[in-house]
Coordinates of C-alpha atoms in Angstrom, one line a residue:
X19 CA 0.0 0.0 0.0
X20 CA 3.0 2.1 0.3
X21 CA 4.2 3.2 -3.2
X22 CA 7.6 5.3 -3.6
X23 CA 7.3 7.4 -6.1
X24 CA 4.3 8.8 -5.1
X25 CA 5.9 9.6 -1.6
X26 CA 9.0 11.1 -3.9
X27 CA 6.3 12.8 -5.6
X28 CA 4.9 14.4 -2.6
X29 CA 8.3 15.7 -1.2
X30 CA 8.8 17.8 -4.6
X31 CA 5.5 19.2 -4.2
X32 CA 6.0 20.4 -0.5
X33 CA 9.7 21.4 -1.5
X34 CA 8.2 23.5 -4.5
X35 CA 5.4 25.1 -2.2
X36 CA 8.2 25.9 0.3
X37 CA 7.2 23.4 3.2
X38 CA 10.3 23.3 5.9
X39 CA 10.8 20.0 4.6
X40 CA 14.9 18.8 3.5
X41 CA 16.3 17.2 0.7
X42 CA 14.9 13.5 1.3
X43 CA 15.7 10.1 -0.9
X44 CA 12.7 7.8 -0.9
X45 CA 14.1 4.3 -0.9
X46 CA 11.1 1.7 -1.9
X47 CA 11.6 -1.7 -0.4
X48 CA 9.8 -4.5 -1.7
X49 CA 9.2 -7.5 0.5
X50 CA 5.5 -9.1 1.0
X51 CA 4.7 -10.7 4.6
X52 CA 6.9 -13.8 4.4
X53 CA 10.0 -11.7 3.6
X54 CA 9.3 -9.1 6.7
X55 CA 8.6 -12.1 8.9
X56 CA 6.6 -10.9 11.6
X57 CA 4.4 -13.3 13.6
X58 CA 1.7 -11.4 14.5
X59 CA 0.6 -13.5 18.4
X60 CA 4.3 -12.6 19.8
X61 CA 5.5 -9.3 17.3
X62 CA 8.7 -11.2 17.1
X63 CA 10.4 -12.3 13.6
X64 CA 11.3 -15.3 11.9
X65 CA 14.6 -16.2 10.4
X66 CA 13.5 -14.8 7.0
X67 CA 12.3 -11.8 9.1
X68 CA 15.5 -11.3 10.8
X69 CA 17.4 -11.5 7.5
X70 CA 15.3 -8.8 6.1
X71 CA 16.6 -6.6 9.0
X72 CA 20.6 -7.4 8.7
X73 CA 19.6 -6.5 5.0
X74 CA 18.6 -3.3 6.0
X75 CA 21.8 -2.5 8.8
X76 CA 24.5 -4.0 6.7
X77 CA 23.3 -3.4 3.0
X78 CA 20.2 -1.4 1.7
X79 CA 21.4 1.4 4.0
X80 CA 25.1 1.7 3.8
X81 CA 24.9 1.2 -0.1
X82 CA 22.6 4.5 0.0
X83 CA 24.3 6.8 1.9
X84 CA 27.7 5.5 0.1
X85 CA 26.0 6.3 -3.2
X86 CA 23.8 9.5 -2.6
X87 CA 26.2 10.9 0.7
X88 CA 22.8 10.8 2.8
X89 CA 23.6 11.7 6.5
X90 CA 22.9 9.5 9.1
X91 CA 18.8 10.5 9.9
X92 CA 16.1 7.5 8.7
X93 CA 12.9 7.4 8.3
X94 CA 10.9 3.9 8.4
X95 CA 7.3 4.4 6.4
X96 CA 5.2 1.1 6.8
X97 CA 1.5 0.7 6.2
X98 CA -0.6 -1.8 8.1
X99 CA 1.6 -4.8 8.1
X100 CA 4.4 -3.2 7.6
X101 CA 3.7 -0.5 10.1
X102 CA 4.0 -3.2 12.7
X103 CA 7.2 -4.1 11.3
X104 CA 8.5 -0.9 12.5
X105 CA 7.8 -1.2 15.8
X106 CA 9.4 -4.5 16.2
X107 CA 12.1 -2.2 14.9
X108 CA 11.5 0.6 17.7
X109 CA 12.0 -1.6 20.3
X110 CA 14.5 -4.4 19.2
X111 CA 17.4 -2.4 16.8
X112 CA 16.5 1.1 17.9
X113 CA 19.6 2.3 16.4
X114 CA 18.8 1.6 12.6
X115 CA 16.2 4.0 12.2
X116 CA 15.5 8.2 13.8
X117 CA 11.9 8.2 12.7
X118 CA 9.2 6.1 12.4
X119 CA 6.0 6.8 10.7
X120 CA 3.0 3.8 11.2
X121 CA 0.1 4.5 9.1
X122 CA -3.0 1.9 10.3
X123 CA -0.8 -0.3 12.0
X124 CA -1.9 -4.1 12.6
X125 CA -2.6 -4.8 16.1
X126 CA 0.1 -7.5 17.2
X127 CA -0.6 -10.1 20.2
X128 CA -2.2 -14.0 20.3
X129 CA -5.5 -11.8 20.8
X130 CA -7.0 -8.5 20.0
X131 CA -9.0 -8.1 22.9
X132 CA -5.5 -8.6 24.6
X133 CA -2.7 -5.7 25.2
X134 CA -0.3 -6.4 23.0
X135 CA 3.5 -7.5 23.6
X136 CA 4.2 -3.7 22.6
X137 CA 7.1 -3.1 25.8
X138 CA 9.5 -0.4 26.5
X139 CA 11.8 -1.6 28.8
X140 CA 14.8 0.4 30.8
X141 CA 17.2 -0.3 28.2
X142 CA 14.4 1.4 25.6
X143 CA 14.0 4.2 27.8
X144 CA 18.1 4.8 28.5
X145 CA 18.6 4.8 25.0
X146 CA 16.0 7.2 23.4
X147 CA 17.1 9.4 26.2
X148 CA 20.4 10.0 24.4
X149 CA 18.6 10.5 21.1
X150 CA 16.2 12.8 19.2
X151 CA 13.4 10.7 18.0
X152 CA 10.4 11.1 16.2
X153 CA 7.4 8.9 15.8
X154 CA 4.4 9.2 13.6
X155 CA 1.1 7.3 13.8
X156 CA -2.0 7.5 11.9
X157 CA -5.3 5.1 11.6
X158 CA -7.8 6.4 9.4
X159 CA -11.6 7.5 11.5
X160 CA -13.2 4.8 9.2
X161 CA -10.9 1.9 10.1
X162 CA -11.3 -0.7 12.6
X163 CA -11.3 0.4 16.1
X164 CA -8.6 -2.4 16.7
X165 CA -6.1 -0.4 14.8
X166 CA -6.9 2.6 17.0
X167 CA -6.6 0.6 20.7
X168 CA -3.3 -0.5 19.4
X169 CA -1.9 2.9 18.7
X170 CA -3.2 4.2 22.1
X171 CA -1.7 1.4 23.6
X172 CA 1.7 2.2 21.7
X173 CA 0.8 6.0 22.9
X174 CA 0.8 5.5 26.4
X175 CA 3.7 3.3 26.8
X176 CA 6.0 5.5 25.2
X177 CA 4.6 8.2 27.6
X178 CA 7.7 6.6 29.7
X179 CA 10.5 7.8 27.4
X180 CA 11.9 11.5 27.8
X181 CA 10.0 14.2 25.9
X182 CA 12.8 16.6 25.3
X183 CA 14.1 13.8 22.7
X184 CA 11.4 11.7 22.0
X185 CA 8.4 13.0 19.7
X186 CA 5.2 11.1 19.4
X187 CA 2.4 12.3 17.9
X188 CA -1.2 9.9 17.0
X189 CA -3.6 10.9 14.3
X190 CA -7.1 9.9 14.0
X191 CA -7.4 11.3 10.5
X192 CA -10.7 12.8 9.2
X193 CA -12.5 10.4 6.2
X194 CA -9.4 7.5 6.3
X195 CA -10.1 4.4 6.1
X196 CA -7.5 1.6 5.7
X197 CA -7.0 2.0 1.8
X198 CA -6.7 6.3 1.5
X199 CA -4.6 6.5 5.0
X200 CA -1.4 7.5 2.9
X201 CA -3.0 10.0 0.7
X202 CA -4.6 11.5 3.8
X203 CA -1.5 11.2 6.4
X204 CA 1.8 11.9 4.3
X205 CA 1.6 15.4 5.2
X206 CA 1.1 15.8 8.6
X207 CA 3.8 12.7 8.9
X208 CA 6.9 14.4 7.1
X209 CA 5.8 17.8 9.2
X210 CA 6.4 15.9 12.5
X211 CA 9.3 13.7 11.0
X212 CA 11.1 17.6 10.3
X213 CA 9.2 19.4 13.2
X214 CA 12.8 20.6 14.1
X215 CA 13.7 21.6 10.8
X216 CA 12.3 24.7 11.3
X217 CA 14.0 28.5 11.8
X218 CA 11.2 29.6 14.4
X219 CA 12.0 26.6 16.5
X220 CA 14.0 28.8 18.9
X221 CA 13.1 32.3 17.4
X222 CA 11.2 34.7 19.9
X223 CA 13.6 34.5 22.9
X224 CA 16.0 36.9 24.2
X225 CA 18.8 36.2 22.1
X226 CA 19.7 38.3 18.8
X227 CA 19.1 37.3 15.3
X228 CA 22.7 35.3 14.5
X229 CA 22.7 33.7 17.3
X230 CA 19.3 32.2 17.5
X231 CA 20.4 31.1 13.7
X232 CA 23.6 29.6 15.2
X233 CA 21.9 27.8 17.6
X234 CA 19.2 26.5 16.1
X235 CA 21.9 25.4 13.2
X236 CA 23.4 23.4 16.1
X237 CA 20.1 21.7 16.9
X238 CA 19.5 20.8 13.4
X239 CA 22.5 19.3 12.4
X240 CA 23.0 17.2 15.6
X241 CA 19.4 16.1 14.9
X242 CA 19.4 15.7 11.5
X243 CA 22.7 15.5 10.7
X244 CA 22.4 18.1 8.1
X245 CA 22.5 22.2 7.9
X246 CA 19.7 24.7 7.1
X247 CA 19.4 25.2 3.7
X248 CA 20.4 28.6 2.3
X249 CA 17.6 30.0 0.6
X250 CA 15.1 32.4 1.5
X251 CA 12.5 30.2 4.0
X252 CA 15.2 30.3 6.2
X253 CA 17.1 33.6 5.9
X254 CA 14.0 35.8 5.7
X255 CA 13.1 34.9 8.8
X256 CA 16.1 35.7 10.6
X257 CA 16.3 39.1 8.8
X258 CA 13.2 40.4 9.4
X259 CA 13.8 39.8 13.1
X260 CA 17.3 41.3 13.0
X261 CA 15.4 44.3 11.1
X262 CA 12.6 44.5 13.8
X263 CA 15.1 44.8 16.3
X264 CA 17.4 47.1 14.6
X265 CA 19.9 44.8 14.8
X266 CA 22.4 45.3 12.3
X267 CA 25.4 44.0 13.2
X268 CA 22.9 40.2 13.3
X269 CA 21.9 41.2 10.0
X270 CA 25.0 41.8 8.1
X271 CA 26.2 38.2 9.8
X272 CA 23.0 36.9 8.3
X273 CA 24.0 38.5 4.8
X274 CA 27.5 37.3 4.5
X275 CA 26.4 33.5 5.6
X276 CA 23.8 33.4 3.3
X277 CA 25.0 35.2 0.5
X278 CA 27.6 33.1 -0.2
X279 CA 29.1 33.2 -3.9
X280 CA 27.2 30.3 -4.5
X281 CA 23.8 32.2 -3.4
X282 CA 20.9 32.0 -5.7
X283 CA 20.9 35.6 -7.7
X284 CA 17.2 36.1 -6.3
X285 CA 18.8 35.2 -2.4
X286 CA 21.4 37.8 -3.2
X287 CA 18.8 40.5 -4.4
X288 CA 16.5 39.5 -1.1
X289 CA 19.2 40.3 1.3
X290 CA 20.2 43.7 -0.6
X291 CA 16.7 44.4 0.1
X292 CA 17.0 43.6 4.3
X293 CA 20.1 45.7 3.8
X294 CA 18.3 48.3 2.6
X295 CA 15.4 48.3 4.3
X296 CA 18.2 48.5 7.6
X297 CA 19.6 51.0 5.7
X298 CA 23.0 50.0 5.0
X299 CA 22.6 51.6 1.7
X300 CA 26.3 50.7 0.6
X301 CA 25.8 47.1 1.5
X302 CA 22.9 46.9 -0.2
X303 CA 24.0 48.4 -3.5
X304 CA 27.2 45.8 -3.3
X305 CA 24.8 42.6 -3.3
X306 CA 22.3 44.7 -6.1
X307 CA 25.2 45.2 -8.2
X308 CA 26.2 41.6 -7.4
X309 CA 22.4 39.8 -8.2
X310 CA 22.8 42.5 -11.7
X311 CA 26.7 40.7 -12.4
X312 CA 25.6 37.2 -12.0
X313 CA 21.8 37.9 -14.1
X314 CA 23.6 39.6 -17.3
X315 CA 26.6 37.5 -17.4
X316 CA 24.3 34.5 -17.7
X317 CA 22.7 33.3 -20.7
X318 CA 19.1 32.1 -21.6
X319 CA 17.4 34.2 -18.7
X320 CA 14.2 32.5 -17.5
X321 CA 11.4 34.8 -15.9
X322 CA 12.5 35.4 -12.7
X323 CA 15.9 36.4 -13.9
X324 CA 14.3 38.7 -15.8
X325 CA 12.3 39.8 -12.8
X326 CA 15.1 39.6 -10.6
X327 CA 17.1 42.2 -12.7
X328 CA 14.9 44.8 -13.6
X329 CA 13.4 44.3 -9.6
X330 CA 17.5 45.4 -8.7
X331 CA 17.6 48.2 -11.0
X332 CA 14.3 49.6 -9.4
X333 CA 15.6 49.0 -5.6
X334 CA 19.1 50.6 -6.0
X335 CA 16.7 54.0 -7.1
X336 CA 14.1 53.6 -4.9
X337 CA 16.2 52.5 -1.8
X338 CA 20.0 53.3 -2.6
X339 CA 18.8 56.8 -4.0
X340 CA 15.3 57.1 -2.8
X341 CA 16.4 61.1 -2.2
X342 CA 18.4 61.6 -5.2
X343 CA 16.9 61.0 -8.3
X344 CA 19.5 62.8 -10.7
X345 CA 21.6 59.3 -9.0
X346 CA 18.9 57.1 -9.1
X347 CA 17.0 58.0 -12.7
X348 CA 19.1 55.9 -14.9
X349 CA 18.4 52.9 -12.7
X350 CA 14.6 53.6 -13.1
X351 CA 14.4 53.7 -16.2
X352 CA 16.2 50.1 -16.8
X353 CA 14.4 48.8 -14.8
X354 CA 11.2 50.1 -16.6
X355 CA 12.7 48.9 -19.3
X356 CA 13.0 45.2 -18.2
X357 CA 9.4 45.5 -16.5
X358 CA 7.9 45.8 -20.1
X359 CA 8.7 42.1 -21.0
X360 CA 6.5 39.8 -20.4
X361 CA 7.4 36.2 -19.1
X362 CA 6.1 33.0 -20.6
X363 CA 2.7 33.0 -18.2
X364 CA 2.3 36.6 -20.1
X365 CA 2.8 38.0 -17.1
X366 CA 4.6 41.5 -16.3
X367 CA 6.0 43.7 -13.5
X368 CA 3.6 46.6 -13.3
X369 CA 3.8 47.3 -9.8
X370 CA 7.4 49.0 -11.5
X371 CA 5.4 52.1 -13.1
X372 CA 3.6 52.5 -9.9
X373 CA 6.9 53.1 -7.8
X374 CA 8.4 54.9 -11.0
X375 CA 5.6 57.4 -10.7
X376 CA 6.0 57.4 -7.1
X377 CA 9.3 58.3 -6.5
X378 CA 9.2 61.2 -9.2
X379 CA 6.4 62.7 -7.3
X380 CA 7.6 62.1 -4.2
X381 CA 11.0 63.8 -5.5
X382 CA 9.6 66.0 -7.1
X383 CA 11.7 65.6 -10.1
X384 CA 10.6 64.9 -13.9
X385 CA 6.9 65.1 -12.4
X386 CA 5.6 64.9 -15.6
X387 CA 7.0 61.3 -16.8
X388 CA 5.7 60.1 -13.2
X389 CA 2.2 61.3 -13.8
X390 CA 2.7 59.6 -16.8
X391 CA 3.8 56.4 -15.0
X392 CA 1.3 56.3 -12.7
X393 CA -1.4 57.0 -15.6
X394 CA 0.0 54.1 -17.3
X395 CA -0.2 51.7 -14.2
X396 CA -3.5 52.5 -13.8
X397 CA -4.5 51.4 -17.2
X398 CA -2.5 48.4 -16.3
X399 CA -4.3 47.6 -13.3
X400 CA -7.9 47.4 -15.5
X401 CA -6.9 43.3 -15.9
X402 CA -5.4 42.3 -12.7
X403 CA -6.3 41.7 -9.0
X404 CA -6.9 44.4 -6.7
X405 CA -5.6 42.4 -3.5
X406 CA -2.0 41.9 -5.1
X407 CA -1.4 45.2 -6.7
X408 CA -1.1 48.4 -5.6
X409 CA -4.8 50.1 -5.0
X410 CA -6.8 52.5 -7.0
X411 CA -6.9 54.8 -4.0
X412 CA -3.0 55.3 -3.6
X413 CA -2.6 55.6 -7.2
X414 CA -5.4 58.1 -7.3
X415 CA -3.7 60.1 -4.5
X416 CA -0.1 60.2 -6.1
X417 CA -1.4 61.6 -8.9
X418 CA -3.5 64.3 -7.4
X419 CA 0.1 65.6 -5.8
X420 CA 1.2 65.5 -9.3
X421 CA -1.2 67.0 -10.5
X422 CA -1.1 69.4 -7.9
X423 CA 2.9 69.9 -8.2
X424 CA 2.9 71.2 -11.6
X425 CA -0.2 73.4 -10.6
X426 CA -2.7 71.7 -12.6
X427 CA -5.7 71.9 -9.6
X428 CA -8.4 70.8 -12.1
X429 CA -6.6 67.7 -12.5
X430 CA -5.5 67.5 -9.1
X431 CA -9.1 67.7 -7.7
X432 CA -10.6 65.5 -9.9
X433 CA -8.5 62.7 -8.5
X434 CA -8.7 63.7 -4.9
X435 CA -12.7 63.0 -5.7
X436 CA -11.8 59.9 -7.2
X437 CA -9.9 58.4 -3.6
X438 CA -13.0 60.3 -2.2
X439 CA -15.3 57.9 -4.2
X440 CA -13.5 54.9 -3.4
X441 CA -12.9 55.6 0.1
X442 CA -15.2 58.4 1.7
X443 CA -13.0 58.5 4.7
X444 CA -9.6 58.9 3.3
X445 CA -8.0 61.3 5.5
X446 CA -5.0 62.6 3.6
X447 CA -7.9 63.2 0.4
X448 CA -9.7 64.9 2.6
X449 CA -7.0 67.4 4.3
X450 CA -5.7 68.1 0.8
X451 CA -9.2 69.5 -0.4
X452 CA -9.6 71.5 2.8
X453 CA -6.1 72.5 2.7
X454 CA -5.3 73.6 -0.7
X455 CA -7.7 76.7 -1.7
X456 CA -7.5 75.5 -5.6
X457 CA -9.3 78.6 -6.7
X458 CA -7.2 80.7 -5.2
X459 CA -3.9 78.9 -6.5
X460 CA -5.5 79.2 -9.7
X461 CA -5.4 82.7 -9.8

């Protein structure tokens, strides 16, 4: 009932959707219920049993992590049959596996109105003390009750082990039954497998930014014998604490540990914009012009490349020179330049003529070309989603100081009516009508 590549399968999607979930090899094993050997009335193994798991010690495993350089965390996924298997593992060679996942385990004992031979014994408890641990276990809410005595049975006699290092968790899982149990449970599994492969796992405590990072680094690889990854799920994080605390000395450790020079040009542009948002404006412009080296010197640019670059070129105005636009213009304008292609999905980076406009207005400086910017956006704007792109209102508003700027009041009243229309109590819309005596200024 277990298939591998549809586990495999499920990993990419939950690495693709950004799930705190690691690199993982799915190893299918294919053995029916002679070759696991496991005799249901004492949950002991035969001799074909016990070869199965000497195959597993001395040669499925070492041959992986020789060929694929895995480190030394396992995972044992077993359904029904097989689920019992693995805890004949848990409590006779402890040491072969770190996590256990039991989906609709089979009740083992001579009789299933008996407690089952399911024992953790001093030894058991000694050595999970020593080790992190984590154990999964699911029974579908259709199956038979059985299956659900057993795994509170399992429950509360691993209530005895310590639970700073061992991790149990039991699902009753909404509309299972025996046959859909893996479809249903594979998520909520691999999130408690990783639960510590996680950067809030000791975020939120006294310590700064870098060295809650550190730390938790620590935790991960003595736990899962790997390091964090170095992308953005687990930087951004970090940063935006280091930012909320005005830490920058944490951040620019954060930066140089991340941005390696085998960063991701997107990472690199990310962090420029932590640095500048920190305002570490020299920083910043070092990995912009960096994320803008490793883009053009590249060939075949996808979309986000694209993206990426003209995104960089629109930063290092709006943040690097956000007061000087005779500095900042030529950036701009590339970067306008690169927002006008359109990716293979047809879509575009609008939001670019908004903060064009923007940060003329705001500067005071080529006015015009911003009002035209902003009229542009807006026309933009007529096909796409309101929640995801700047609003109507701001828009309006930008371009009624624009307007207002290059004294053209009929212009710049029309569109303080239109934020009024949209949003009655706008109170910056409001002010500027009451403010500004546009009659008089019109004289």
């Amino acid at each position: 009932m277990v298939d591998g590549p549809y586990i495999a399968s499920q990993l990419r999607y939950f690495k693709t959707a950004n799930y705190f979930i690691p690199n993982t090899i799915v190893v299918t094993i294919l053995a029916d219920m002679d070759r696991i050997g496991l005799i249901y009335e004492t949950g002991l193994l035969t001799n074909t049993g016990k070869n199965l798991t000497s195959c597993l010690r001395n040669e499925i495993i070492p041959n992986v992590k020789e060929k694929y350089h895995t480190s030394f965390f396992k995972t044992y996924l077993g359904h029904s049959y097989s689920a019992s298997y693995a805890n004949y593992l848990f409590q006779n060679e402890p040491d072969i596996f770190n996590g256990y996942i039991l989906l609709a385990a089979e009740k083992t004992g001579a009789n299933y109105s008996e407690p089952s031979p399911f024992v953790i014994d001093k030894k058991l408890v000694g050595f999970y003390y020593h080790r992190n641990t984590f154990y999964y276990a699911a029974v579908g809410e259709h199956d038979l009750q059985r299956r659900h005595t057993y795994v509170r049975e399992v429950e509360k006699k691993v209530s005895a082990l310590d639970s700073n290092h061992f991790f149990f968790k039991y699902d009753s899982i909404p509309g299972g039954d025996h046959a859909n149990i893996l479809t249903l449970a594979i998520q909520p599994a691999l999130e408690h497998i990783y639960l510590r492969y996680n950067p809030s796992m000791t975020a939120g405590g006294a310590k700064d930014a870098w060295t809650n990072f550190t730390e938790n680094q620590k935790y991960i690889e003595k736990t899962y014998g790997i390091l964090a990854e170095k992308g953005n799920r687990w930087y951004g994080p970090y940063a935006q604490m280091a930012l909320r605390d005005k830490d920058t000395t944490a951040l620019l450790e954060i930066a140089e540990y991340f941005g390696s020079e085998k960063a991701r040009a997107s990472d690199i542009r990310n962090l420029g914009d932590h640095l500048a948002s920190a305002g570490l404006k020299g920083k910043a412009m070092e990995y912009y012009q960096r994320t803008i080296k490793s883009i053009e010197t590249s060939t075949g640019k996808a979309d986000w490349q694209i993206f990426a670059l003209g995104d960089c070129y629109l930063n290092i105005a709006t943040k690097i020179f956000e007061k000087e636009p005779e500095e900042g213009w030529a950036y701009l304008l590339k970067g306008l330049q690169l927002a006008e292609i359109k990716g293979e999905s047809g879509a575009q980076n609008i939001d670019a003529y908004f903060h064009a406009g923007k940060y003329a207005i705001d500067n005071n400086y080529k006015i015009k070309d911003g009002i035209d910017f902003l009229l542009h956006y807006a026309s933009l704007r007529t096909e796409t989603i309101d929640e995801i792109h700047w609003s109507y209102e701001r828009t309006y508003l930008i371009l009624a100081k624009g307007y207002y700027a290059l004294k053209d009041f009929e212009n710049a009243k029309l569109y303080l009516k239109k934020v009024l229309v949209i949003n009655a109590d706008n109170k910056e819309a409001k002010e500027m009508l009451g403010k500004y005596d546009f009659k008089a200024a019109a004289r």
